[in-house]
Coordinates of C-alpha atoms in Angstrom, one line a residue:
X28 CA -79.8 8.8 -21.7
X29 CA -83.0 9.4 -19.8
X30 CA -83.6 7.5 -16.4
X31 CA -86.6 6.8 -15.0
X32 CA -87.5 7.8 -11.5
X33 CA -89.5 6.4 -9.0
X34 CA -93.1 8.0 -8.1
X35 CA -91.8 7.9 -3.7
X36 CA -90.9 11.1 -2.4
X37 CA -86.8 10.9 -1.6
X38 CA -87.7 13.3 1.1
X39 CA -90.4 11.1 3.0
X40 CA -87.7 8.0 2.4
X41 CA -84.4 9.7 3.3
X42 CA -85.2 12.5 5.2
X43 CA -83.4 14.4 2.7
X44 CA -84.1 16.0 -0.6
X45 CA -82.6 14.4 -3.8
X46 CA -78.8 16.1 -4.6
X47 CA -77.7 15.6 -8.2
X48 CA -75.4 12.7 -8.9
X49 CA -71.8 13.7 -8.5
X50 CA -69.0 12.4 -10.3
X51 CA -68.7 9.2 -7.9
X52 CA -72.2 7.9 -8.4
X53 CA -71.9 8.6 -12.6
X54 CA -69.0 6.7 -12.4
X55 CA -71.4 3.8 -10.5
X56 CA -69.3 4.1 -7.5
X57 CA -72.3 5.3 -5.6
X58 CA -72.3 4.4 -1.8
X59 CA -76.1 3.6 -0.4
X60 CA -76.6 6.0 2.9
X61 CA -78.5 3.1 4.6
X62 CA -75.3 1.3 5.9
X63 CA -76.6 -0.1 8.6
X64 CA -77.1 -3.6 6.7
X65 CA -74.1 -4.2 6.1
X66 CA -72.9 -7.3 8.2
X67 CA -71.0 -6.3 12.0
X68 CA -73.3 -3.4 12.0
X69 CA -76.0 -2.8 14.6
X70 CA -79.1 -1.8 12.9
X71 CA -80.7 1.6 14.4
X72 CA -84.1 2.7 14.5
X73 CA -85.6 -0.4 13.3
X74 CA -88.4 -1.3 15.3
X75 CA -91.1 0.9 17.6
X76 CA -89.3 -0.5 20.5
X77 CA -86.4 1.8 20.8
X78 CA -88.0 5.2 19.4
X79 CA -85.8 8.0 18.3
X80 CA -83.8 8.6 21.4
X81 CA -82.3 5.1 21.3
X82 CA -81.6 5.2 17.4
X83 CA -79.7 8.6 17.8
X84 CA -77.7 7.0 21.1
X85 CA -77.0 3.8 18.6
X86 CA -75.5 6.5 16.0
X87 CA -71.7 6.0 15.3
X88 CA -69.7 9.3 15.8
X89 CA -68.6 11.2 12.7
X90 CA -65.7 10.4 12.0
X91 CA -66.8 6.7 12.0
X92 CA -69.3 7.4 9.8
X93 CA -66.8 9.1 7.1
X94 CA -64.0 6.6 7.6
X95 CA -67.3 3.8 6.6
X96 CA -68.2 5.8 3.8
X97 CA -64.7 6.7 2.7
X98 CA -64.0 2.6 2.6
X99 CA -67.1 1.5 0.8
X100 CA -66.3 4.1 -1.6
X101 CA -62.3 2.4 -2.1
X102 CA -63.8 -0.9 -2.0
X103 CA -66.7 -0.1 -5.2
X104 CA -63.7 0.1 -7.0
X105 CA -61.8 -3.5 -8.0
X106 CA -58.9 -1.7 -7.9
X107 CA -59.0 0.0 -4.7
X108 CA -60.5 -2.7 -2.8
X109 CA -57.4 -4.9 -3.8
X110 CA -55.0 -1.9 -3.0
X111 CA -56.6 -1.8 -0.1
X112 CA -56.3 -5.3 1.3
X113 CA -52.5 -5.2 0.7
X114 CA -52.2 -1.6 2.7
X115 CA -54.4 -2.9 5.4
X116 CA -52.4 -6.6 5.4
X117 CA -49.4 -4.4 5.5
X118 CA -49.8 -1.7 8.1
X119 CA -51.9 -4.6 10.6
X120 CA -48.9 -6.7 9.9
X121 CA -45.8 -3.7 10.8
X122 CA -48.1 -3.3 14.0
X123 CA -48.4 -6.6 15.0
X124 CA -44.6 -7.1 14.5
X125 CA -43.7 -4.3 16.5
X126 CA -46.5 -5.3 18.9
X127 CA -44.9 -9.2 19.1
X128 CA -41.0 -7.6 19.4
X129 CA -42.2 -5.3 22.8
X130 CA -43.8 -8.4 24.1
X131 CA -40.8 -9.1 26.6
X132 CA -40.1 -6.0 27.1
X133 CA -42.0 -3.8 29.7
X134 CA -44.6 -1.7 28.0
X135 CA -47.4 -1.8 25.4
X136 CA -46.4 -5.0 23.5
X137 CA -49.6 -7.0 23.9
X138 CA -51.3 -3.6 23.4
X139 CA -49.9 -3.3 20.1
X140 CA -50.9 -6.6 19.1
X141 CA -54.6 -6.2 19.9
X142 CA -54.2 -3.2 18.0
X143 CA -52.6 -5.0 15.0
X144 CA -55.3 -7.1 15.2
X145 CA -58.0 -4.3 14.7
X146 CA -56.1 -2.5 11.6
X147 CA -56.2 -6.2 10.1
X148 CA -60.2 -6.3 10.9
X149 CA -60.7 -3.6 8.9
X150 CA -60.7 -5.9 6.2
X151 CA -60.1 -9.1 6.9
X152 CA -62.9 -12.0 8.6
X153 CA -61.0 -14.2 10.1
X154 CA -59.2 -11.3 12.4
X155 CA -62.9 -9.7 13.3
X156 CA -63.3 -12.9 14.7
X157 CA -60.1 -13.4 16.4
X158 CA -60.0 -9.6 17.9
X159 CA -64.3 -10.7 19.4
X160 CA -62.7 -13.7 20.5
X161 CA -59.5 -11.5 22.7
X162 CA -61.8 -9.5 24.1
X163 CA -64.1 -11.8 25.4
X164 CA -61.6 -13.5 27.3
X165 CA -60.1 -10.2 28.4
X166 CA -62.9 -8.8 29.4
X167 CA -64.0 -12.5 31.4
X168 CA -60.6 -12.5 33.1
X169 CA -61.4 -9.3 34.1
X170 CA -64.4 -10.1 36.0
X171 CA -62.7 -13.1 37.5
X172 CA -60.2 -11.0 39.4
X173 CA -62.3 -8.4 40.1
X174 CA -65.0 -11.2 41.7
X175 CA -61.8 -12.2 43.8
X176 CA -60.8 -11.0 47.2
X177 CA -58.5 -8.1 47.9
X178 CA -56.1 -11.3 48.7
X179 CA -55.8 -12.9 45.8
X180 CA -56.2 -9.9 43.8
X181 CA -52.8 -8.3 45.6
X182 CA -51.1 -11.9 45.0
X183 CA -51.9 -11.6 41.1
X184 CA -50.8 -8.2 40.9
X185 CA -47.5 -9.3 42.9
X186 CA -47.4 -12.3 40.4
X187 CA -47.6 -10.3 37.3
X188 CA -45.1 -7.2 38.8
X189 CA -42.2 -10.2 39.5
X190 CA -43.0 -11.7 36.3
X191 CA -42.6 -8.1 34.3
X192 CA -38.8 -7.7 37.0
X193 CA -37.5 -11.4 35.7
X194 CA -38.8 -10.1 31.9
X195 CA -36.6 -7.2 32.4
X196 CA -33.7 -8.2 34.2
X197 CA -33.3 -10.7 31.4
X198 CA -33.7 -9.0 28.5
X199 CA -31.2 -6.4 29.7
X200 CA -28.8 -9.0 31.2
X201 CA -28.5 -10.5 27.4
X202 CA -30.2 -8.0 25.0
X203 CA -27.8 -5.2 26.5
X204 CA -24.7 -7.4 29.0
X205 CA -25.9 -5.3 31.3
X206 CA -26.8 -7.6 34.7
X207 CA -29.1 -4.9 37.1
X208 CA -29.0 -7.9 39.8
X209 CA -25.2 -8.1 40.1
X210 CA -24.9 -4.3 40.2
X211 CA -27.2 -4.2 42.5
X212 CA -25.3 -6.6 44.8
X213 CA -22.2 -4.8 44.0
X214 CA -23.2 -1.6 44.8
X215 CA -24.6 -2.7 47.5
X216 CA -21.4 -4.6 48.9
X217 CA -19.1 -1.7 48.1
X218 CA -21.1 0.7 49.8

């Protein structure tokens, strides 16, 4: 079967000369290298505004642009895009549990969440939205107590540091029977 190719230069368009197909793009599983209009992706070097300092700056590292590739190439195939899905759904959902169980407990729980969340945005829309949505708020509550006084900041921190004490003082008193407050006391009496 002969295919016909175009009269532009591949050079002058990609920057690149033209590589023989491989085995992925004879099997139509070819990936385009322009990625960058893909939807959730900031287009670079569009535009004489920026120049080519500001589109390298814009470039994502690496390892970023393998994982991308390495994706689009599961996802060209019906098969692995539905494998995929269920590996994503279940790794962002084992995270998220873990994430949820650590909660009360001193320590990365919510961390784990937000986390869960971004495995799960891999591939799923409505948890893209949901993790843009966390870190807005995060990010504005952030700014609120760093626009407060030294004050209020040192009551919030005092706020959140007896909060994470009652947290733990319960959840060893009837995770565990062990009550920290009593032995306190007791040691304290006896002593």
């Amino acid at each position: 079967m002969v295919t016909k190719r175009s009269s532009v230069d591949p050079i002058a368009v990609s920057g690149s000369p033209e590589v023989p197909a491989g085995p992925v793009e004879k099997r139509g599983y070819a990936v385009p290298m322009e990625q960058h209009d893909r939807p959730g992706r900031r287009a670079t070097g569009r535009g004489g505004d920026g120049g080519a300092a500001l589109a390298e700056r814009r470039r994502p590292a690496r390892w970023r642009q393998r994982l991308g590739t390495t994706l689009d190439l599961i996802r060209a195939n019906p098969t692995g895009r539905v494998t995929l899905k269920i590996f994503i759904a279940i790794a962002g959902a084992l995270v998220v549990t873990v994430g949820i169980a650590l909660i009360p407990l001193p320590g990365p729980g919510w961390l784990l969440v937000i986390a869960g969340l971004g495995v799960w945005a891999v591939e799923f829309h409505w948890a893209r939205r949901l993790l843009g949505f966390t870190r807005r708020h995060v990010q504005n509550w952030t700014q609120w107590v760093k626009d407060r006084s030294l004050a209020v900041r040192f009551l919030l921190g005092s706020v959140g540091l007896v909060f994470v004490g009652t947290v733990v003082w319960l959840s060893l008193k009837y995770s565990f029977g062990i009550d920290v407050v009593a032995e306190a006391l007791h040691y304290l009496a006896t002593h």
